[in-house]
N, CA, C and O atoms as CSV, one atom per row, in Angstrom:
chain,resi,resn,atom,element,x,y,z
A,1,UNK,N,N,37.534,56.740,-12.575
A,1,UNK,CA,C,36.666,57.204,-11.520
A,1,UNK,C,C,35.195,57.028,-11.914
A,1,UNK,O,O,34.338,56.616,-11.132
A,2,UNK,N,N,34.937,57.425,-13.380
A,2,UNK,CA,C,33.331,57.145,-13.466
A,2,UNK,C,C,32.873,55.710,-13.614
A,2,UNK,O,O,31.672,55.441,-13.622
A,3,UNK,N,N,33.953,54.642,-13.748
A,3,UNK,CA,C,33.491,53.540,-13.642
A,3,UNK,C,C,33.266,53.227,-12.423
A,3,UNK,O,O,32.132,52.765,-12.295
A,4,UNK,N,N,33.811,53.272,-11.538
A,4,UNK,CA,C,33.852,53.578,-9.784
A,4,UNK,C,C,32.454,53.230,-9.602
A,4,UNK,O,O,31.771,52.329,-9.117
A,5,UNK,N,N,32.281,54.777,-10.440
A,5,UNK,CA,C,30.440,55.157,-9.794
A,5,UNK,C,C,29.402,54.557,-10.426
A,5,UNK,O,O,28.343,54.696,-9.813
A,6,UNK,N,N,29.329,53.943,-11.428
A,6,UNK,CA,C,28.516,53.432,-12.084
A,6,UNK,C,C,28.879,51.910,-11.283
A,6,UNK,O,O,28.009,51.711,-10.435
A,7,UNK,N,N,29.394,51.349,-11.299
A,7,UNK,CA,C,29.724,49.761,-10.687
A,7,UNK,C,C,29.311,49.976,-9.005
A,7,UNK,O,O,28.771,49.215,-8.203
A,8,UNK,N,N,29.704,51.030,-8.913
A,8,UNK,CA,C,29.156,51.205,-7.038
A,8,UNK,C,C,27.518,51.723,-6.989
A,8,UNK,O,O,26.842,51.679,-5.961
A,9,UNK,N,N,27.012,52.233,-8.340
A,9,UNK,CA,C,25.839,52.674,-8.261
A,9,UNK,C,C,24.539,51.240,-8.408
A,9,UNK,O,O,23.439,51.116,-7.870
A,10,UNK,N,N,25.386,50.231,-9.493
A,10,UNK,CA,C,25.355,49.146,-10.356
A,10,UNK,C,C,24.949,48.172,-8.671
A,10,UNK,O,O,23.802,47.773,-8.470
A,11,UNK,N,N,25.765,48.000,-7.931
A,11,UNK,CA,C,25.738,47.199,-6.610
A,11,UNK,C,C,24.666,47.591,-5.788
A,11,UNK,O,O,23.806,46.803,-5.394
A,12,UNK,N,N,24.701,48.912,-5.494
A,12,UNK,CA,C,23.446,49.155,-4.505
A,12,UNK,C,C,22.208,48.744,-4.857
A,12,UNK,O,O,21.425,48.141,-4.123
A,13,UNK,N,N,21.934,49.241,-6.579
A,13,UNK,CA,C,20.858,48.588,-6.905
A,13,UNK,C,C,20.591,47.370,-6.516
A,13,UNK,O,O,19.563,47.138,-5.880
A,14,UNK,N,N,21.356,46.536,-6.794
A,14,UNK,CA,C,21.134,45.217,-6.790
A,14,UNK,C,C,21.057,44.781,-5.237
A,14,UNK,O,O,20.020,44.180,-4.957
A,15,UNK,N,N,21.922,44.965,-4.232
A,15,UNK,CA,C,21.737,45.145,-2.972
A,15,UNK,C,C,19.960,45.559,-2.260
A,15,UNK,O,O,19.215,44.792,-1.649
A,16,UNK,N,N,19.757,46.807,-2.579
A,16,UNK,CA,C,18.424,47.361,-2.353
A,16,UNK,C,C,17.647,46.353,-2.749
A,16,UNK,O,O,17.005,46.044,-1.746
A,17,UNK,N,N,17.288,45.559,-3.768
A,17,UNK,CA,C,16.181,45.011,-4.466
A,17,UNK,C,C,16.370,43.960,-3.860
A,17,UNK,O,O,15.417,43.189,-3.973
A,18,UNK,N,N,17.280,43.554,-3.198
A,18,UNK,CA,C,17.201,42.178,-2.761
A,18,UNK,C,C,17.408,41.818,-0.927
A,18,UNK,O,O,17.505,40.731,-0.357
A,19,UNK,N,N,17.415,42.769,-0.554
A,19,UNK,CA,C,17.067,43.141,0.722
A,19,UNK,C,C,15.877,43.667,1.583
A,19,UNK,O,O,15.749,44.364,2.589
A,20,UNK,N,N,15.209,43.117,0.864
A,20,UNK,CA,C,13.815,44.440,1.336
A,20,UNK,C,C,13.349,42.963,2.324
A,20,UNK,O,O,12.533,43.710,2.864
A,21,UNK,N,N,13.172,41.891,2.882
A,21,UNK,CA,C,12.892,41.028,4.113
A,21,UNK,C,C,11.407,40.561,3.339
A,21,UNK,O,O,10.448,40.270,4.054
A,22,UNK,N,N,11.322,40.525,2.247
A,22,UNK,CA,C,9.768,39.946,1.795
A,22,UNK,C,C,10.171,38.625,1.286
A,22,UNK,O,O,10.927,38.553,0.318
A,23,UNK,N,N,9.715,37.569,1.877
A,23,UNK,CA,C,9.742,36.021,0.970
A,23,UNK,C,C,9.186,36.129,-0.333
A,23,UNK,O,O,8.105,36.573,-0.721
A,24,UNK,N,N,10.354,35.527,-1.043
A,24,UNK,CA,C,9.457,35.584,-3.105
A,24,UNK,C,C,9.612,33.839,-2.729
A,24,UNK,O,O,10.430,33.146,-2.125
A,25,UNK,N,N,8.145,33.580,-3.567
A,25,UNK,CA,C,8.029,32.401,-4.003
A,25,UNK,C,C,8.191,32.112,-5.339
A,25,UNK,O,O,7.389,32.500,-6.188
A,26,UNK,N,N,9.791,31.047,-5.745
A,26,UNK,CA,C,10.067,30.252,-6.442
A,26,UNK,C,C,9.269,29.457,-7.495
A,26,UNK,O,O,9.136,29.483,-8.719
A,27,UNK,N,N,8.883,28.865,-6.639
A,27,UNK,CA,C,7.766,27.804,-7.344
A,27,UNK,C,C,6.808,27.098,-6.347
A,27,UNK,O,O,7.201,26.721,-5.243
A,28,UNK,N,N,5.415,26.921,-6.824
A,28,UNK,CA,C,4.081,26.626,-6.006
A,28,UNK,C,C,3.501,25.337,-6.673
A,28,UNK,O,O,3.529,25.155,-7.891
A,29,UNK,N,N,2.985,24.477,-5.787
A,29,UNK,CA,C,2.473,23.345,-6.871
A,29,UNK,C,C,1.550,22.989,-5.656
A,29,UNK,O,O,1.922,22.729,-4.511
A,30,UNK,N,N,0.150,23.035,-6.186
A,30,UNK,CA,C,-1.345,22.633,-5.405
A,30,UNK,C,C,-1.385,21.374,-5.319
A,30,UNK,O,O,-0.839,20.834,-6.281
A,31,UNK,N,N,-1.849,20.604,-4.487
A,31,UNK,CA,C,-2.491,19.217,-4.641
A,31,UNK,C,C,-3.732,19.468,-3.810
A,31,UNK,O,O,-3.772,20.004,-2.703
A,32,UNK,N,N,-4.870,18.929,-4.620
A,32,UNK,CA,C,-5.858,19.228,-3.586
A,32,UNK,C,C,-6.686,17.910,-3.164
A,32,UNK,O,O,-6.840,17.003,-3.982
A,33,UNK,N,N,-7.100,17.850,-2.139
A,33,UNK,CA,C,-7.302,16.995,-1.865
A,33,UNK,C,C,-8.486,15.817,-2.564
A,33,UNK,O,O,-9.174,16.275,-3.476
A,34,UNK,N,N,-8.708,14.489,-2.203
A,34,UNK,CA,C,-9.321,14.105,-2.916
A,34,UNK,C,C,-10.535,14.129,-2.776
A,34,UNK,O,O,-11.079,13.293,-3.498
A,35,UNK,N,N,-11.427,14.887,-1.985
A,35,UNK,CA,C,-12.674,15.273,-1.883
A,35,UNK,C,C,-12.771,16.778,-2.192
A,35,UNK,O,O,-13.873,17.321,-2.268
A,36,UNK,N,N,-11.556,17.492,-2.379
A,36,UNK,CA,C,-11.722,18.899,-3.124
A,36,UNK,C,C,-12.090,19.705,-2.118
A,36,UNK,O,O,-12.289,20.892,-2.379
A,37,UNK,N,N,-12.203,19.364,-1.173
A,37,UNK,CA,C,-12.641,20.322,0.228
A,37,UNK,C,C,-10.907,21.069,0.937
A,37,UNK,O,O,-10.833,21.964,1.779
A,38,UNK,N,N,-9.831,20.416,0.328
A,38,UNK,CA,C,-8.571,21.420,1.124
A,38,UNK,C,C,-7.736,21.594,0.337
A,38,UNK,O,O,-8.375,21.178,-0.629
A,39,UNK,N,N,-6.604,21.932,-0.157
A,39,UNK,CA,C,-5.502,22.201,-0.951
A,39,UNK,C,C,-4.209,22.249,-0.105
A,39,UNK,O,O,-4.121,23.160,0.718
A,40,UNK,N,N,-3.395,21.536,-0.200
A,40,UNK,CA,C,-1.939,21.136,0.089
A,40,UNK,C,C,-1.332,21.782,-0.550
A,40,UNK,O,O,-1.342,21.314,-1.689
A,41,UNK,N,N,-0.434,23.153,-0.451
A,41,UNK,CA,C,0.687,23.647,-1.241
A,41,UNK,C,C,1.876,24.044,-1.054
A,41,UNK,O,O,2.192,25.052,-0.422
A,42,UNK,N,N,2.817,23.063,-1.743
A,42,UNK,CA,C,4.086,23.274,-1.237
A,42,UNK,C,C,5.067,24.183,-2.707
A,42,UNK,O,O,5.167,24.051,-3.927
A,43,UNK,N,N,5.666,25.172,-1.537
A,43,UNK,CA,C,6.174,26.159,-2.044
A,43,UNK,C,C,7.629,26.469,-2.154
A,43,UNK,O,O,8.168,26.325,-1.056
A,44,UNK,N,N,8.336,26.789,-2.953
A,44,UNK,CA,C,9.892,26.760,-2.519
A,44,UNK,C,C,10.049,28.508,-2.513
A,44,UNK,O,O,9.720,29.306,-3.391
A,45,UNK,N,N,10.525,28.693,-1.505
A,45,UNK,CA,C,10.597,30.211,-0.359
A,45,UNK,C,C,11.824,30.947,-0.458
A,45,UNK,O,O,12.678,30.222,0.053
A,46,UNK,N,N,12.301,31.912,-0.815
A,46,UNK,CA,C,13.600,32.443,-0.404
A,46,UNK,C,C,13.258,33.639,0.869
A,46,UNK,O,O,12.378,34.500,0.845
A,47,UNK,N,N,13.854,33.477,1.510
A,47,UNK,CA,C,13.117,34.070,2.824
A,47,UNK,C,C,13.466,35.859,2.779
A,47,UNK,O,O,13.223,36.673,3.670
A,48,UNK,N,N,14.187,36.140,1.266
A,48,UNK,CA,C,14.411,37.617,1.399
A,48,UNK,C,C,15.210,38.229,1.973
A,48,UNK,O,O,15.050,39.443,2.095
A,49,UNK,N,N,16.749,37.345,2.713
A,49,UNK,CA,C,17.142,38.374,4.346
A,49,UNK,C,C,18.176,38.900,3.279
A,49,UNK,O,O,18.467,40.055,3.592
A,50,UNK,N,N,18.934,38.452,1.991
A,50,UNK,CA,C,19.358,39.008,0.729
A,50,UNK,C,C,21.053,38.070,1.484
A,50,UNK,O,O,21.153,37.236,2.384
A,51,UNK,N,N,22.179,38.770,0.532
A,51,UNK,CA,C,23.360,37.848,0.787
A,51,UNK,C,C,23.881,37.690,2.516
A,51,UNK,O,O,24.059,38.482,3.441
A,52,UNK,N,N,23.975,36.500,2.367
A,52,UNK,CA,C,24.741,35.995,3.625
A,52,UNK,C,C,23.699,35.476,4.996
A,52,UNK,O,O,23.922,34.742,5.959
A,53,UNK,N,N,22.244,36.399,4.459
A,53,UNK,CA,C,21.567,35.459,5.541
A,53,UNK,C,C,20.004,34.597,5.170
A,53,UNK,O,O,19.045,34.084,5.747
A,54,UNK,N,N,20.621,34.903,3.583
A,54,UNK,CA,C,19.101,34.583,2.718
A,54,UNK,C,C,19.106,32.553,2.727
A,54,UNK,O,O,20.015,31.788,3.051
A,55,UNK,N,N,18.274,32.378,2.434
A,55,UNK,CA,C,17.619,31.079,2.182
A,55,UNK,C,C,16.556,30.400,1.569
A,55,UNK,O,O,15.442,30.903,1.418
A,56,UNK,N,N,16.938,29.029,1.136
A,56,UNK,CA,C,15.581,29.045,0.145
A,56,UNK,C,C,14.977,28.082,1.314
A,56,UNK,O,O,15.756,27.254,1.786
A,57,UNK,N,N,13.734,28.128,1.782
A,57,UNK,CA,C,12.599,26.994,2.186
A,57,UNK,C,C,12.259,26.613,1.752
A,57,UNK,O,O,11.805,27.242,0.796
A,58,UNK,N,N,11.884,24.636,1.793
A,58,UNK,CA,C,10.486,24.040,1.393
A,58,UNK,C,C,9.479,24.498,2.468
A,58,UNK,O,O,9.631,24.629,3.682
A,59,UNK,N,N,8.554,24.675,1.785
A,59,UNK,CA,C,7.256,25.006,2.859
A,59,UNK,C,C,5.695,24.434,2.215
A,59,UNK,O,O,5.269,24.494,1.061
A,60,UNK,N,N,5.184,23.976,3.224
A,60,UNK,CA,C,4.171,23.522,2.959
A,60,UNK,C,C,2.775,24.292,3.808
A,60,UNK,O,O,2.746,24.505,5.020
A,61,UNK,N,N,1.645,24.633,2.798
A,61,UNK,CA,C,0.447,24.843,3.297
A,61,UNK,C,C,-0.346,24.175,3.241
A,61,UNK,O,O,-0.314,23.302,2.375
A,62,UNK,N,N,-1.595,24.282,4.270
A,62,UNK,CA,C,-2.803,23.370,4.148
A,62,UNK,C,C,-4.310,24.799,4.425
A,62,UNK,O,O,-4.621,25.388,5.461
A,63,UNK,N,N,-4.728,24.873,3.432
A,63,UNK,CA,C,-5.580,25.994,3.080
A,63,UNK,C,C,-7.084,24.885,2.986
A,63,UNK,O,O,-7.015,23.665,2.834
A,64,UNK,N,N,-8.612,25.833,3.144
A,64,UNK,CA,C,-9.636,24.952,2.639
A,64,UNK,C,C,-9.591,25.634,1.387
A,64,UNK,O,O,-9.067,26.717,1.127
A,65,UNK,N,N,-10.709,24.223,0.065
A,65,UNK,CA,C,-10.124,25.487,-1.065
A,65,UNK,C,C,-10.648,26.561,-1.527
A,65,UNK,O,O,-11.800,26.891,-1.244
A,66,UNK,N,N,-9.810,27.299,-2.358
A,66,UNK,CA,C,-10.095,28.401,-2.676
A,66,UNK,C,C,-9.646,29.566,-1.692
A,66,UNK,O,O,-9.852,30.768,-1.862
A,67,UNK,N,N,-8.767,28.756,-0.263
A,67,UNK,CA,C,-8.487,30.030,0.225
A,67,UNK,C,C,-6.848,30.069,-0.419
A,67,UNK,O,O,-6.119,29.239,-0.962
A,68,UNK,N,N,-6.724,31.540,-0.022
A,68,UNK,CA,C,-5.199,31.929,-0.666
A,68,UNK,C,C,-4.236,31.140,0.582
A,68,UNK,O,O,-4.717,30.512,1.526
A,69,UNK,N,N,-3.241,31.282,0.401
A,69,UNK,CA,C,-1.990,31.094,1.113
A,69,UNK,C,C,-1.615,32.194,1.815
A,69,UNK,O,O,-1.389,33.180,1.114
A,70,UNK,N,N,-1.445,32.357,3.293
A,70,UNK,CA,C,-1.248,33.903,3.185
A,70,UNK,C,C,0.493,34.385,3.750
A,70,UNK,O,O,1.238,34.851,2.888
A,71,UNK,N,N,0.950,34.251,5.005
A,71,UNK,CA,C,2.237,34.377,5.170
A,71,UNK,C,C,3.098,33.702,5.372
A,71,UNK,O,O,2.549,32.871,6.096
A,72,UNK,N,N,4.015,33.422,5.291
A,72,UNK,CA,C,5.057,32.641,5.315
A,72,UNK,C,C,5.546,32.372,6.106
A,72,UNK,O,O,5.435,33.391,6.787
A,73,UNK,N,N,6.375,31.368,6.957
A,73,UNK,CA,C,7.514,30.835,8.347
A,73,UNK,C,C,6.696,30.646,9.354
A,73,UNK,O,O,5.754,29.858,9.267
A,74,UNK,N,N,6.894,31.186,10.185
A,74,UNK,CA,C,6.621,30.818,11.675
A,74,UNK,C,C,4.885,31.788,12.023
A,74,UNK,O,O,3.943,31.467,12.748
A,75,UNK,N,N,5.096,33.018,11.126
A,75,UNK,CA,C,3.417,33.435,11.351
A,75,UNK,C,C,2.406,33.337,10.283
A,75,UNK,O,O,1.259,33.783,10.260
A,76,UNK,N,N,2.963,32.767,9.538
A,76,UNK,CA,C,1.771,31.975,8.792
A,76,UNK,C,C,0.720,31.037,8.806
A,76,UNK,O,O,1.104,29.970,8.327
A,77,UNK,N,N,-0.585,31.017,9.209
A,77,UNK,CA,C,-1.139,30.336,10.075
A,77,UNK,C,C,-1.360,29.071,9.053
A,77,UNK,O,O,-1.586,27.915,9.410
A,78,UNK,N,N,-1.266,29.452,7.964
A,78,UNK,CA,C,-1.667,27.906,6.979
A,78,UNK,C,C,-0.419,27.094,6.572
A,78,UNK,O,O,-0.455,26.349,5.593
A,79,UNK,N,N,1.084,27.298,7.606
A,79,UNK,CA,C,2.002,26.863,7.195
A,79,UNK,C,C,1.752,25.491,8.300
A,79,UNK,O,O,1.546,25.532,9.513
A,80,UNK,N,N,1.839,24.478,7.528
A,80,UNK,CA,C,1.927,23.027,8.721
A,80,UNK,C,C,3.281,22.808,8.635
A,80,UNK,O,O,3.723,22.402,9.710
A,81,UNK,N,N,4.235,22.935,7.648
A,81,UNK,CA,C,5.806,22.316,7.621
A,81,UNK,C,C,6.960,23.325,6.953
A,81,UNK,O,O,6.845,23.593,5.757
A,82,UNK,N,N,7.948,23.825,7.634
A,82,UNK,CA,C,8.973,24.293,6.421
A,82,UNK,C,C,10.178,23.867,7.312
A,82,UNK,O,O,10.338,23.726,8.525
A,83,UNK,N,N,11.059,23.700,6.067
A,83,UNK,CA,C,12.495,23.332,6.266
A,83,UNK,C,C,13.309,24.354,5.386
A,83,UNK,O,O,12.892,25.157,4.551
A,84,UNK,N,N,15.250,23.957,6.037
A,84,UNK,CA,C,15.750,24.752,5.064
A,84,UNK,C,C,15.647,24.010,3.400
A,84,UNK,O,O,15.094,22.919,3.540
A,85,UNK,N,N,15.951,24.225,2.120
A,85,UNK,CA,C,16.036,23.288,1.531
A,85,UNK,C,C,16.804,22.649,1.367
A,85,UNK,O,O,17.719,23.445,1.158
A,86,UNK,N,N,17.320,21.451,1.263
A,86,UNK,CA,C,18.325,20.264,0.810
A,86,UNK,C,C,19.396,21.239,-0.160
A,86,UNK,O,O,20.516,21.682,0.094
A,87,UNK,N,N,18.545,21.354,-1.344
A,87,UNK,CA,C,19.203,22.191,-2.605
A,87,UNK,C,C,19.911,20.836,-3.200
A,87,UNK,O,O,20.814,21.104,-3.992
A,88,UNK,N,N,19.679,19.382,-2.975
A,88,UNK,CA,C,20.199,18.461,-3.974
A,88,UNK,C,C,19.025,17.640,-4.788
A,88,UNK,O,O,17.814,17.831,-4.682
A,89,UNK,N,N,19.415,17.078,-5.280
A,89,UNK,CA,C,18.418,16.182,-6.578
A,89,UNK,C,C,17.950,15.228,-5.736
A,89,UNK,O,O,18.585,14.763,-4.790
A,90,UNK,N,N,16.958,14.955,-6.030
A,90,UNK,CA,C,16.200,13.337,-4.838
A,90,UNK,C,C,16.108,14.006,-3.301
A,90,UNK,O,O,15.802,13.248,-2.381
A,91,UNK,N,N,16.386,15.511,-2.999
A,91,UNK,CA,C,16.210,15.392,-1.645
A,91,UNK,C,C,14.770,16.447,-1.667
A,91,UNK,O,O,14.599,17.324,-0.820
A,92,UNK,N,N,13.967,16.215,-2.605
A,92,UNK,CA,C,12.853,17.320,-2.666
A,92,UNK,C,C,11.706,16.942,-1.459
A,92,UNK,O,O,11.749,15.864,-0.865
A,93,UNK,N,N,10.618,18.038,-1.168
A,93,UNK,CA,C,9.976,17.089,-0.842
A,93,UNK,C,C,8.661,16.566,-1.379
A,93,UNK,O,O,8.271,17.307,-2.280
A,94,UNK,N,N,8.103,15.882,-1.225
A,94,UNK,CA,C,7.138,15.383,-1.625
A,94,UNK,C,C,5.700,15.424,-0.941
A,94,UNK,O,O,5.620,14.773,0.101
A,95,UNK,N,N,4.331,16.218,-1.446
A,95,UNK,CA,C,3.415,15.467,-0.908
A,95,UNK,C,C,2.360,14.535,-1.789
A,95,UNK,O,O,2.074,14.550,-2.987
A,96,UNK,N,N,1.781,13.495,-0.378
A,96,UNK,CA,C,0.701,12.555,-1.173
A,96,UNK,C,C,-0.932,12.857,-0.528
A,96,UNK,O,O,-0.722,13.969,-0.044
A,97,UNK,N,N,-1.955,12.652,-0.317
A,97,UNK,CA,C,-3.413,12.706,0.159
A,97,UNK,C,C,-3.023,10.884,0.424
A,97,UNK,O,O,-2.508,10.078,-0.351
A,98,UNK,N,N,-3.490,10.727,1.751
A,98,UNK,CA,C,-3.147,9.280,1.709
A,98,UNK,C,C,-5.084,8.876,1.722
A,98,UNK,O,O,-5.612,7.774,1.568
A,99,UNK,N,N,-5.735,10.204,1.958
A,99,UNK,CA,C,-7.580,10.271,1.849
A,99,UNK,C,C,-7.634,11.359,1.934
A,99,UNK,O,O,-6.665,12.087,1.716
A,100,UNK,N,N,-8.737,11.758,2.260
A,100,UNK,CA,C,-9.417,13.355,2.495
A,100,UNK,C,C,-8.913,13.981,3.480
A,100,UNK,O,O,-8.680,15.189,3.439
A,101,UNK,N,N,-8.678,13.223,4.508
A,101,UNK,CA,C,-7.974,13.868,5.992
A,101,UNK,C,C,-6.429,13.131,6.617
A,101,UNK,O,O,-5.991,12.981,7.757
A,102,UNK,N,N,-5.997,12.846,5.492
A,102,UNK,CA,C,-4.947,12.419,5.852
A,102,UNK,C,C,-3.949,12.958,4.877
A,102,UNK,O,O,-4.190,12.643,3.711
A,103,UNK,N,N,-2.575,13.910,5.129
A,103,UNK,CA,C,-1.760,14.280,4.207
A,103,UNK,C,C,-0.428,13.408,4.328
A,103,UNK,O,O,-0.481,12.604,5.258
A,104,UNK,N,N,0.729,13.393,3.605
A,104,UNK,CA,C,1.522,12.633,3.908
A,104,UNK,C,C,3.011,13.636,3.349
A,104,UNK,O,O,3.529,13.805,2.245
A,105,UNK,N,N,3.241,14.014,4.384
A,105,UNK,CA,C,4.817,14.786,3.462
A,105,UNK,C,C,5.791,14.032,3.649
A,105,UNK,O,O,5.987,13.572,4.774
A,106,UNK,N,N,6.638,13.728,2.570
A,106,UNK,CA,C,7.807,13.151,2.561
A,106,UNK,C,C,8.981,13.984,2.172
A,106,UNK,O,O,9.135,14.746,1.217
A,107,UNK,N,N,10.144,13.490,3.616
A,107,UNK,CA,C,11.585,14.594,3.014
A,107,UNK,C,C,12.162,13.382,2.738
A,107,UNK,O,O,11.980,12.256,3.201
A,108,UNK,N,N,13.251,14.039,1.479
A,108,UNK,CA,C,14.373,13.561,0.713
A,108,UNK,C,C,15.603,12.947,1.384
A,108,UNK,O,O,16.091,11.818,1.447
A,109,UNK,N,N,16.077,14.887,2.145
A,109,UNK,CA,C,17.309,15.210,2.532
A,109,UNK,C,C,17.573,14.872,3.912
A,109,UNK,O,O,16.979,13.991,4.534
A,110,UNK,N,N,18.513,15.628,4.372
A,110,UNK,CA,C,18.473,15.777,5.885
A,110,UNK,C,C,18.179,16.930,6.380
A,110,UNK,O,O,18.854,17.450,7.269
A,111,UNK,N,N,17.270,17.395,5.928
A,111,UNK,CA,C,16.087,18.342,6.496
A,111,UNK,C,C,15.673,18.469,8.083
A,111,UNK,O,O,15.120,17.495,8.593
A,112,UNK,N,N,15.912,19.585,8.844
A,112,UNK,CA,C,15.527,20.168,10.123
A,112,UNK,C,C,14.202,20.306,10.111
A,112,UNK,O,O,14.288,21.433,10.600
A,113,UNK,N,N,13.175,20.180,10.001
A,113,UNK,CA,C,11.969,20.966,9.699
A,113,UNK,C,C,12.189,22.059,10.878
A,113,UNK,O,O,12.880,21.803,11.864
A,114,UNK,N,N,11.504,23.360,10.674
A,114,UNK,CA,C,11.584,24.344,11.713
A,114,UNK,C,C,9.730,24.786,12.427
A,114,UNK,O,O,9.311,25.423,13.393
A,115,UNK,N,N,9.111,24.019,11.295
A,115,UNK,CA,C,7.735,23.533,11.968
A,115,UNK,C,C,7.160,22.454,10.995
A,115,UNK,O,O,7.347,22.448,9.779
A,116,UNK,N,N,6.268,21.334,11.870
A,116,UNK,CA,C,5.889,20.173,11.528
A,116,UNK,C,C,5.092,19.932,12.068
A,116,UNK,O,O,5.429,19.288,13.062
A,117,UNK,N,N,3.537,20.171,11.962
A,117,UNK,CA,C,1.829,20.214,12.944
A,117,UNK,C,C,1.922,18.771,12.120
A,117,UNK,O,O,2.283,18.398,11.004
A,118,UNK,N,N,1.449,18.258,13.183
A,118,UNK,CA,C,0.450,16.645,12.881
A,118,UNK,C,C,-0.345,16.909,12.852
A,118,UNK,O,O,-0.985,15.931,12.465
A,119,UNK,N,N,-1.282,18.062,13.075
A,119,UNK,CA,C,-2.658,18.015,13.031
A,119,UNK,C,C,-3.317,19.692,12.469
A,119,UNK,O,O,-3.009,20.838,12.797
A,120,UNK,N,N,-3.773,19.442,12.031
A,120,UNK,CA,C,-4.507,21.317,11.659
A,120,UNK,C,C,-5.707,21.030,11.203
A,120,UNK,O,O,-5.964,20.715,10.041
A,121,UNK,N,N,-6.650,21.155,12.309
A,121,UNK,CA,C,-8.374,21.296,12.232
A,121,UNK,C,C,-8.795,19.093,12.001
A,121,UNK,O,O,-8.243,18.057,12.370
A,122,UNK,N,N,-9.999,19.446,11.229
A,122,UNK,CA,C,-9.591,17.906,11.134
A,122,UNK,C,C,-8.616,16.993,9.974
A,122,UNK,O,O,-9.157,16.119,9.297
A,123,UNK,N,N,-7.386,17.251,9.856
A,123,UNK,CA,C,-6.353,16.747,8.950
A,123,UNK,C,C,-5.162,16.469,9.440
A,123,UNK,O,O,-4.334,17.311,9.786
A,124,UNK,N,N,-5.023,15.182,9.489
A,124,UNK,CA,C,-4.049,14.392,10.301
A,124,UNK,C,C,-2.828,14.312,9.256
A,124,UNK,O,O,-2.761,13.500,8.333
A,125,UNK,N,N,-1.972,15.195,9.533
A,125,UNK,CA,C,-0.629,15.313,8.626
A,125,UNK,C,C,0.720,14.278,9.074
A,125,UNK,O,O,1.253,14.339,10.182
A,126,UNK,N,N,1.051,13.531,8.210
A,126,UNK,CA,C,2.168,12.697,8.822
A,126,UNK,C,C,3.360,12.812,8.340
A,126,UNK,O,O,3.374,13.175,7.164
A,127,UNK,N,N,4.395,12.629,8.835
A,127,UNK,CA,C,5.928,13.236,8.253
A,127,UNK,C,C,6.568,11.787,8.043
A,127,UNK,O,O,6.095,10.922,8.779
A,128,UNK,N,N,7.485,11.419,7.230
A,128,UNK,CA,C,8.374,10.564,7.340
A,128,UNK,C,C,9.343,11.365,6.255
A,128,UNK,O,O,9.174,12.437,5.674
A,129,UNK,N,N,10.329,10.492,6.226
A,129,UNK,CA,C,11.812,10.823,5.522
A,129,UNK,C,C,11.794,9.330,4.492
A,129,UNK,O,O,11.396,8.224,4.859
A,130,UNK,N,N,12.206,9.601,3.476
A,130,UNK,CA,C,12.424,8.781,2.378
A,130,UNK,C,C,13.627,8.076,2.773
A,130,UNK,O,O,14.403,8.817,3.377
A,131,UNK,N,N,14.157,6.525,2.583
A,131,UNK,CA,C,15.408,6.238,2.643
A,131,UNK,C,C,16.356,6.435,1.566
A,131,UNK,O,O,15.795,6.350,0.474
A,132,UNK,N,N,17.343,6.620,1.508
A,132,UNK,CA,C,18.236,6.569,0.579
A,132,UNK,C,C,18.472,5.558,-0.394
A,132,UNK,O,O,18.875,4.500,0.090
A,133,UNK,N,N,18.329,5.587,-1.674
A,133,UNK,CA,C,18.712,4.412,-2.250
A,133,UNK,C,C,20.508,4.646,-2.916
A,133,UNK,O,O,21.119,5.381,-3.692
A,134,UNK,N,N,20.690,3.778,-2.237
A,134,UNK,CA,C,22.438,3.492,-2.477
A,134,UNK,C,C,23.035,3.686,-4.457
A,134,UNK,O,O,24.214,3.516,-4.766
């Protein structure tokens, strides 16, 4: 019986801490642009909803620099792109500065994006998908 309670006490914890609906970010990697005037940052997201409805996102921001990143998904105003993630090798995504006002994200996988702006202020963002190499 007292193992009961300790293993049922043992679960909630773990339950509680991982349910609370706050996105933790994974991992963050800046690129800033090549005139240093914006920062591109793509982030890998677990969206927090905890087992069975949790998920990890690629997500991408476009900040001027020095500003922070601020919320995540759909009301995040510095989010230009997120998808679910692939979760395989080669299906990451990628960004490039193709100039100062031009970004270039590239997906791997077969990625939904659930938002994808071509445009935010003056920065012309372009999407393509990588082909597969056999």
């Amino acid at each position: 019986m007292k193992h009961k309670l300790v293993i049922t006490s043992f679960l909630l914890v773990i339950l509680a801490g991982c349910e609370d609906g706050k996105p933790v970010v994974g991992r963050s990697q800046a690129y800033p642009s090549p005139d240093g005037a914006f920062t591109a940052t793509l982030e890998e997201v677990d969206n927090g909803m905890g087992f069975g409805l949790g998920a990890l996102y690629d997500e991408v921001h476009l900040t001027r620099q020095g500003e922070a990143v601020g919320k995540h998904g759909d009301s995040g105003r510095s989010v230009v792109f997120y998808a679910e993630s692939a979760y395989k090798v080669g299906s990451e995504v990628k960004i490039t500065w193709i100039d100062s006002r031009h970004l270039r994200v590239e997906l791997g996988g077969e990625q939904r994006p659930g938002r994808a702006v071509g445009q935010q202020g003056d920065i012309a963002i372009e999407f393509r998908r990588r082909s597969r190499t056999p």
